[in-house]
Short mmCIF file of the C-alpha atoms (twelve columns), coordinates in Angstrom:
data_MODEL
# 
_entry.id   MODEL 
# 
loop_
_atom_site.group_PDB 
_atom_site.id 
_atom_site.type_symbol 
_atom_site.label_atom_id 
_atom_site.label_alt_id 
_atom_site.label_comp_id 
_atom_site.label_asym_id 
_atom_site.label_seq_id 
_atom_site.Cartn_x 
_atom_site.Cartn_y 
_atom_site.Cartn_z 
_atom_site.pdbx_PDB_model_num 
ATOM 1   C CA . MET A 1   2.218   14.398  -8.771  1 
ATOM 2   C CA . PRO A 2   5.733   15.728  -8.264  1 
ATOM 3   C CA . GLU A 3   8.514   13.787  -9.929  1 
ATOM 4   C CA . ASP A 4   11.527  15.517  -8.367  1 
ATOM 5   C CA . TRP A 5   12.340  12.715  -5.925  1 
ATOM 6   C CA . ASP A 6   14.533  9.635   -5.942  1 
ATOM 7   C CA . ARG A 7   13.321  7.309   -3.179  1 
ATOM 8   C CA . ALA A 8   9.829   6.319   -2.102  1 
ATOM 9   C CA . VAL A 9   8.397   3.714   0.255   1 
ATOM 10  C CA . ALA A 10  4.922   2.227   -0.186  1 
ATOM 11  C CA . VAL A 11  3.322   0.671   2.897   1 
ATOM 12  C CA . VAL A 12  0.173   -1.459  2.840   1 
ATOM 13  C CA . ALA A 13  -1.439  -4.048  5.074   1 
ATOM 14  C CA . HIS A 14  -1.485  -7.087  2.765   1 
ATOM 15  C CA . PRO A 15  0.147   -8.602  -0.309  1 
ATOM 16  C CA . ASP A 16  -1.830  -7.385  -3.366  1 
ATOM 17  C CA . ASP A 17  -3.309  -4.234  -1.718  1 
ATOM 18  C CA . LEU A 18  -1.427  -1.768  -3.891  1 
ATOM 19  C CA . GLU A 19  -1.767  -3.955  -6.969  1 
ATOM 20  C CA . TYR A 20  -5.491  -3.193  -6.944  1 
ATOM 21  C CA . GLY A 21  -4.748  0.016   -8.797  1 
ATOM 22  C CA . ALA A 22  -1.576  1.611   -7.476  1 
ATOM 23  C CA . ALA A 23  1.023   -1.053  -8.500  1 
ATOM 24  C CA . ALA A 24  3.478   -3.084  -6.461  1 
ATOM 25  C CA . ALA A 25  4.080   -2.718  -2.735  1 
ATOM 26  C CA . VAL A 26  7.432   -2.156  -1.090  1 
ATOM 27  C CA . ALA A 27  6.721   -2.693  2.625   1 
ATOM 28  C CA . LEU A 28  3.853   -4.778  3.955   1 
ATOM 29  C CA . ALA A 29  2.589   -4.985  7.506   1 
ATOM 30  C CA . THR A 30  1.478   -8.626  7.223   1 
ATOM 31  C CA . LYS A 31  2.162   -11.718 5.147   1 
ATOM 32  C CA . GLY A 32  -1.513  -12.051 4.208   1 
ATOM 33  C CA . GLU A 33  -1.668  -15.445 5.897   1 
ATOM 34  C CA . ALA A 34  -5.368  -15.194 6.780   1 
ATOM 35  C CA . GLY A 35  -6.472  -14.162 3.323   1 
ATOM 36  C CA . ILE A 36  -7.534  -17.422 1.628   1 
ATOM 37  C CA . THR A 37  -10.619 -19.331 2.736   1 
ATOM 38  C CA . GLY A 38  -10.019 -23.028 3.349   1 
ATOM 39  C CA . MET A 39  -6.215  -22.798 3.348   1 
ATOM 40  C CA . PRO A 40  -4.391  -22.631 6.713   1 
ATOM 41  C CA . PRO A 41  -2.205  -19.583 7.467   1 
ATOM 42  C CA . ALA A 42  0.978   -21.651 7.693   1 
ATOM 43  C CA . GLU A 43  0.555   -22.623 4.028   1 
ATOM 44  C CA . VAL A 44  -0.741  -19.258 2.851   1 
ATOM 45  C CA . ALA A 45  1.994   -17.001 4.262   1 
ATOM 46  C CA . PRO A 46  4.963   -18.273 2.177   1 
ATOM 47  C CA . LEU A 47  2.752   -18.559 -0.896  1 
ATOM 48  C CA . ARG A 48  1.542   -14.961 -0.719  1 
ATOM 49  C CA . MET A 49  4.997   -13.636 0.116   1 
ATOM 50  C CA . GLU A 50  6.374   -15.237 -3.036  1 
ATOM 51  C CA . GLU A 51  3.453   -13.930 -5.101  1 
ATOM 52  C CA . GLU A 52  4.110   -10.433 -3.785  1 
ATOM 53  C CA . ARG A 53  7.769   -10.582 -4.712  1 
ATOM 54  C CA . ARG A 54  6.925   -11.741 -8.239  1 
ATOM 55  C CA . SER A 55  4.236   -9.088  -8.516  1 
ATOM 56  C CA . ALA A 56  6.622   -6.355  -7.401  1 
ATOM 57  C CA . ALA A 57  9.257   -7.494  -9.882  1 
ATOM 58  C CA . VAL A 58  6.794   -7.053  -12.762 1 
ATOM 59  C CA . VAL A 59  6.730   -3.293  -12.145 1 
ATOM 60  C CA . GLY A 60  10.422  -2.923  -11.331 1 
ATOM 61  C CA . VAL A 61  10.392  -3.123  -7.522  1 
ATOM 62  C CA . THR A 62  13.260  -5.183  -6.122  1 
ATOM 63  C CA . GLU A 63  12.942  -4.609  -2.359  1 
ATOM 64  C CA . VAL A 64  9.944   -6.012  -0.483  1 
ATOM 65  C CA . GLU A 65  9.736   -6.269  3.306   1 
ATOM 66  C CA . PHE A 66  7.228   -7.970  5.615   1 
ATOM 67  C CA . LEU A 67  6.825   -6.607  9.146   1 
ATOM 68  C CA . ASP A 68  5.237   -9.776  10.586  1 
ATOM 69  C CA . HIS A 69  2.148   -8.234  12.145  1 
ATOM 70  C CA . PRO A 70  -0.701  -10.823 12.205  1 
ATOM 71  C CA . ASP A 71  -3.023  -10.710 9.217   1 
ATOM 72  C CA . GLY A 72  -6.528  -9.658  10.237  1 
ATOM 73  C CA . LEU A 73  -5.349  -8.573  13.693  1 
ATOM 74  C CA . VAL A 74  -3.166  -5.540  12.952  1 
ATOM 75  C CA . GLU A 75  -3.497  -3.024  15.762  1 
ATOM 76  C CA . TYR A 76  -2.973  0.696   15.445  1 
ATOM 77  C CA . GLY A 77  -0.613  1.702   18.205  1 
ATOM 78  C CA . VAL A 78  2.919   2.255   19.398  1 
ATOM 79  C CA . ALA A 79  4.291   -1.102  18.205  1 
ATOM 80  C CA . LEU A 80  3.157   -0.563  14.619  1 
ATOM 81  C CA . ARG A 81  4.310   3.051   14.606  1 
ATOM 82  C CA . ARG A 82  7.720   1.980   15.920  1 
ATOM 83  C CA . ASP A 83  8.178   -0.642  13.217  1 
ATOM 84  C CA . LEU A 84  7.211   1.800   10.482  1 
ATOM 85  C CA . ALA A 85  9.338   4.637   11.852  1 
ATOM 86  C CA . ALA A 86  12.327  2.286   12.044  1 
ATOM 87  C CA . ALA A 87  11.801  1.285   8.405   1 
ATOM 88  C CA . PHE A 88  11.566  4.917   7.308   1 
ATOM 89  C CA . ARG A 89  14.757  5.810   9.181   1 
ATOM 90  C CA . ARG A 90  16.609  2.923   7.579   1 
ATOM 91  C CA . LEU A 91  15.280  3.447   4.040   1 
ATOM 92  C CA . GLN A 92  15.376  7.276   4.082   1 
ATOM 93  C CA . PRO A 93  12.476  7.919   1.656   1 
ATOM 94  C CA . GLU A 94  11.377  11.284  0.355   1 
ATOM 95  C CA . MET A 95  7.853   10.126  -0.454  1 
ATOM 96  C CA . ILE A 96  5.528   7.721   1.329   1 
ATOM 97  C CA . PHE A 97  2.603   5.933   -0.295  1 
ATOM 98  C CA . THR A 98  -0.136  4.017   1.487   1 
ATOM 99  C CA . MET A 99  -3.806  3.057   1.173   1 
ATOM 100 C CA . SER A 100 -7.040  4.544   2.450   1 
ATOM 101 C CA . PHE A 101 -7.706  4.454   6.187   1 
ATOM 102 C CA . ASP A 102 -11.302 5.686   5.770   1 
ATOM 103 C CA . LEU A 103 -14.031 3.732   7.559   1 
ATOM 104 C CA . THR A 104 -15.780 2.836   4.293   1 
ATOM 105 C CA . TRP A 105 -14.948 2.572   0.593   1 
ATOM 106 C CA . GLY A 106 -16.768 5.722   -0.489  1 
ATOM 107 C CA . GLU A 107 -19.812 7.206   1.185   1 
ATOM 108 C CA . GLU A 108 -22.086 4.270   0.362   1 
ATOM 109 C CA . GLY A 109 -19.471 1.526   0.100   1 
ATOM 110 C CA . PRO A 110 -18.649 -1.426  2.363   1 
ATOM 111 C CA . VAL A 111 -16.583 -1.068  5.521   1 
ATOM 112 C CA . ASN A 112 -12.858 -0.854  4.882   1 
ATOM 113 C CA . HIS A 113 -10.759 -3.704  6.299   1 
ATOM 114 C CA . ALA A 114 -9.590  -3.089  9.889   1 
ATOM 115 C CA . ASP A 115 -5.978  -3.797  8.865   1 
ATOM 116 C CA . HIS A 116 -6.169  -1.142  6.145   1 
ATOM 117 C CA . ARG A 117 -7.467  1.434   8.596   1 
ATOM 118 C CA . ALA A 118 -4.825  0.666   11.206  1 
ATOM 119 C CA . VAL A 119 -1.907  0.650   8.787   1 
ATOM 120 C CA . GLY A 120 -2.916  3.736   6.810   1 
ATOM 121 C CA . LEU A 121 -3.247  5.925   9.894   1 
ATOM 122 C CA . ALA A 122 -0.086  4.521   11.488  1 
ATOM 123 C CA . VAL A 123 1.867   5.327   8.313   1 
ATOM 124 C CA . LEU A 124 0.999   9.019   8.577   1 
ATOM 125 C CA . ASP A 125 1.903   9.146   12.256  1 
ATOM 126 C CA . ALA A 126 5.132   7.206   11.678  1 
ATOM 127 C CA . CYS A 127 6.266   9.852   9.173   1 
ATOM 128 C CA . ARG A 128 6.305   12.349  12.037  1 
ATOM 129 C CA . ASP A 129 7.706   9.798   14.481  1 
ATOM 130 C CA . ALA A 130 10.618  9.053   12.156  1 
ATOM 131 C CA . ALA A 131 11.656  12.714  12.163  1 
ATOM 132 C CA . ASN A 132 11.521  13.148  15.946  1 
ATOM 133 C CA . GLU A 133 14.807  12.226  17.639  1 
ATOM 134 C CA . TRP A 134 13.069  11.782  20.999  1 
ATOM 135 C CA . VAL A 135 10.495  9.278   19.707  1 
ATOM 136 C CA . PHE A 136 11.750  5.685   19.377  1 
ATOM 137 C CA . PRO A 137 15.442  6.618   19.827  1 
ATOM 138 C CA . GLU A 138 16.268  2.910   19.780  1 
ATOM 139 C CA . ALA A 139 15.027  2.731   16.167  1 
ATOM 140 C CA . GLY A 140 17.963  4.629   14.721  1 
ATOM 141 C CA . PRO A 141 18.799  8.258   13.923  1 
ATOM 142 C CA . PRO A 142 15.900  10.467  12.807  1 
ATOM 143 C CA . SER A 143 14.842  10.731  9.178   1 
ATOM 144 C CA . THR A 144 14.014  14.300  8.207   1 
ATOM 145 C CA . GLY A 145 13.705  13.840  4.461   1 
ATOM 146 C CA . ILE A 146 10.051  12.740  4.179   1 
ATOM 147 C CA . ARG A 147 8.297   15.494  2.228   1 
ATOM 148 C CA . ASP A 148 4.826   14.122  1.600   1 
ATOM 149 C CA . ALA A 149 2.616   11.105  2.169   1 
ATOM 150 C CA . TYR A 150 0.152   10.104  -0.549  1 
ATOM 151 C CA . VAL A 151 -2.887  7.952   0.227   1 
ATOM 152 C CA . ALA A 152 -4.489  5.934   -2.586  1 
ATOM 153 C CA . ALA A 153 -8.103  4.767   -2.999  1 
ATOM 154 C CA . VAL A 154 -9.602  7.827   -1.325  1 
ATOM 155 C CA . ALA A 155 -12.875 9.633   -1.908  1 
ATOM 156 C CA . ASN A 156 -11.304 13.102  -1.869  1 
ATOM 157 C CA . PRO A 157 -8.167  12.997  -4.048  1 
ATOM 158 C CA . THR A 158 -5.863  15.967  -4.461  1 
ATOM 159 C CA . HIS A 159 -3.554  14.454  -7.101  1 
ATOM 160 C CA . PHE A 160 -3.800  12.134  -10.083 1 
ATOM 161 C CA . VAL A 161 -1.215  10.025  -11.901 1 
ATOM 162 C CA . ASP A 162 -1.676  9.181   -15.570 1 
ATOM 163 C CA . VAL A 163 -1.090  5.403   -15.762 1 
ATOM 164 C CA . THR A 164 -2.224  4.920   -19.351 1 
ATOM 165 C CA . ALA A 165 1.234   3.828   -20.467 1 
ATOM 166 C CA . THR A 166 1.702   1.393   -17.570 1 
ATOM 167 C CA . MET A 167 -1.725  -0.259  -17.291 1 
ATOM 168 C CA . ASP A 168 -0.548  -3.511  -18.874 1 
ATOM 169 C CA . ALA A 169 2.253   -3.829  -16.308 1 
ATOM 170 C CA . GLY A 170 -0.156  -3.078  -13.474 1 
ATOM 171 C CA . ILE A 171 -2.553  -5.772  -14.668 1 
ATOM 172 C CA . ALA A 172 0.286   -8.285  -15.043 1 
ATOM 173 C CA . SER A 173 1.389   -7.418  -11.512 1 
ATOM 174 C CA . LEU A 174 -2.042  -8.202  -10.068 1 
ATOM 175 C CA . ARG A 175 -2.240  -11.455 -12.041 1 
ATOM 176 C CA . GLU A 176 0.806   -12.732 -10.123 1 
ATOM 177 C CA . HIS A 177 -1.455  -13.119 -7.055  1 
ATOM 178 C CA . ARG A 178 -2.910  -16.308 -8.523  1 
ATOM 179 C CA . ALA A 179 -3.535  -18.198 -5.296  1 
ATOM 180 C CA . TYR A 180 -5.408  -15.276 -3.778  1 
ATOM 181 C CA . ILE A 181 -7.487  -14.670 -6.899  1 
ATOM 182 C CA . ASP A 182 -8.312  -18.379 -7.177  1 
ATOM 183 C CA . GLY A 183 -9.297  -18.361 -3.504  1 
ATOM 184 C CA . LEU A 184 -11.911 -15.646 -4.005  1 
ATOM 185 C CA . GLY A 185 -14.418 -18.307 -5.008  1 
ATOM 186 C CA . ARG A 186 -15.870 -16.236 -7.828  1 
ATOM 187 C CA . GLU A 187 -14.997 -15.017 -11.280 1 
ATOM 188 C CA . PHE A 188 -12.517 -12.148 -11.177 1 
ATOM 189 C CA . ASP A 189 -10.830 -10.585 -14.198 1 
ATOM 190 C CA . PRO A 190 -7.880  -8.350  -13.178 1 
ATOM 191 C CA . ASP A 191 -7.866  -6.688  -16.600 1 
ATOM 192 C CA . GLU A 192 -11.523 -5.678  -16.459 1 
ATOM 193 C CA . PHE A 193 -11.377 -4.694  -12.785 1 
ATOM 194 C CA . LEU A 194 -8.354  -2.422  -13.051 1 
ATOM 195 C CA . ARG A 195 -9.341  -0.837  -16.356 1 
ATOM 196 C CA . ASN A 196 -12.795 0.004   -14.984 1 
ATOM 197 C CA . ILE A 197 -11.390 1.696   -11.883 1 
ATOM 198 C CA . ALA A 198 -8.547  3.508   -13.623 1 
ATOM 199 C CA . GLY A 199 -10.814 4.457   -16.530 1 
ATOM 200 C CA . TYR A 200 -13.359 6.060   -14.205 1 
ATOM 201 C CA . THR A 201 -10.607 7.962   -12.394 1 
ATOM 202 C CA . GLY A 202 -9.126  8.972   -15.729 1 
ATOM 203 C CA . LEU A 203 -12.355 10.731  -16.670 1 
ATOM 204 C CA . GLY A 204 -11.749 13.228  -13.878 1 
ATOM 205 C CA . ALA A 205 -8.044  13.520  -14.614 1 
ATOM 206 C CA . GLY A 206 -8.425  14.112  -18.352 1 
ATOM 207 C CA . CYS A 207 -6.637  10.963  -19.513 1 
ATOM 208 C CA . GLU A 208 -7.510  7.379   -20.399 1 
ATOM 209 C CA . TYR A 209 -6.384  5.741   -17.144 1 
ATOM 210 C CA . ALA A 210 -5.386  7.336   -13.841 1 
ATOM 211 C CA . VAL A 211 -4.784  6.587   -10.152 1 
ATOM 212 C CA . ALA A 212 -5.885  9.101   -7.515  1 
ATOM 213 C CA . PHE A 213 -4.139  10.081  -4.278  1 
ATOM 214 C CA . HIS A 214 -4.667  12.462  -1.385  1 
ATOM 215 C CA . ARG A 215 -1.525  14.383  -0.401  1 
ATOM 216 C CA . TYR A 216 -0.575  14.956  3.228   1 
ATOM 217 C CA . PRO A 217 2.420   17.341  3.485   1 
ATOM 218 C CA . MET A 218 5.009   16.317  6.046   1 
ATOM 219 C CA . GLY A 219 7.707   18.970  5.623   1 
# 
């Protein structure tokens, strides 16, 4: 992964998405209000927003935004692209990070969440939208500095990041999502989960723990 950049924006559908391996999120499409069984959205939304802010702080992220699209009902389309392009123009990132928009988690895995698919694809399109002065002119002046978009949790990675030195922080970040983890209704150990995933990826990357990404050049 290149390290010659100063500003990046990570975009995911829900609070905790990036913490399942790729660390804290910076911009989120929803508040995750429909994510806990038995707890109404009006109670869940502020709880998960606060958990996300605490989680982000663990790994040094100070700016977290919520775009207010409805959890579980995110639609790929012009409205989502406009919101993302506006954020990119305002924040002026060089790198964009998001999560897999594949139909399934791996060839034999379960179907990927509809929100993940909508957001991941919209992120890539919004990178181009943000640079086009004739697309969403009301969203501010164009941003031409986005070099690459990197998608995590993919089956065909092009890049790896050695996270051996930061695994403890990543695990602590995921642990901040206590209400969500408790709401799973089953035993879940963030330490074991993350070390298993990052350890398997690390085997291919030649290190103890790694996170994989697929690069999409935007320049």
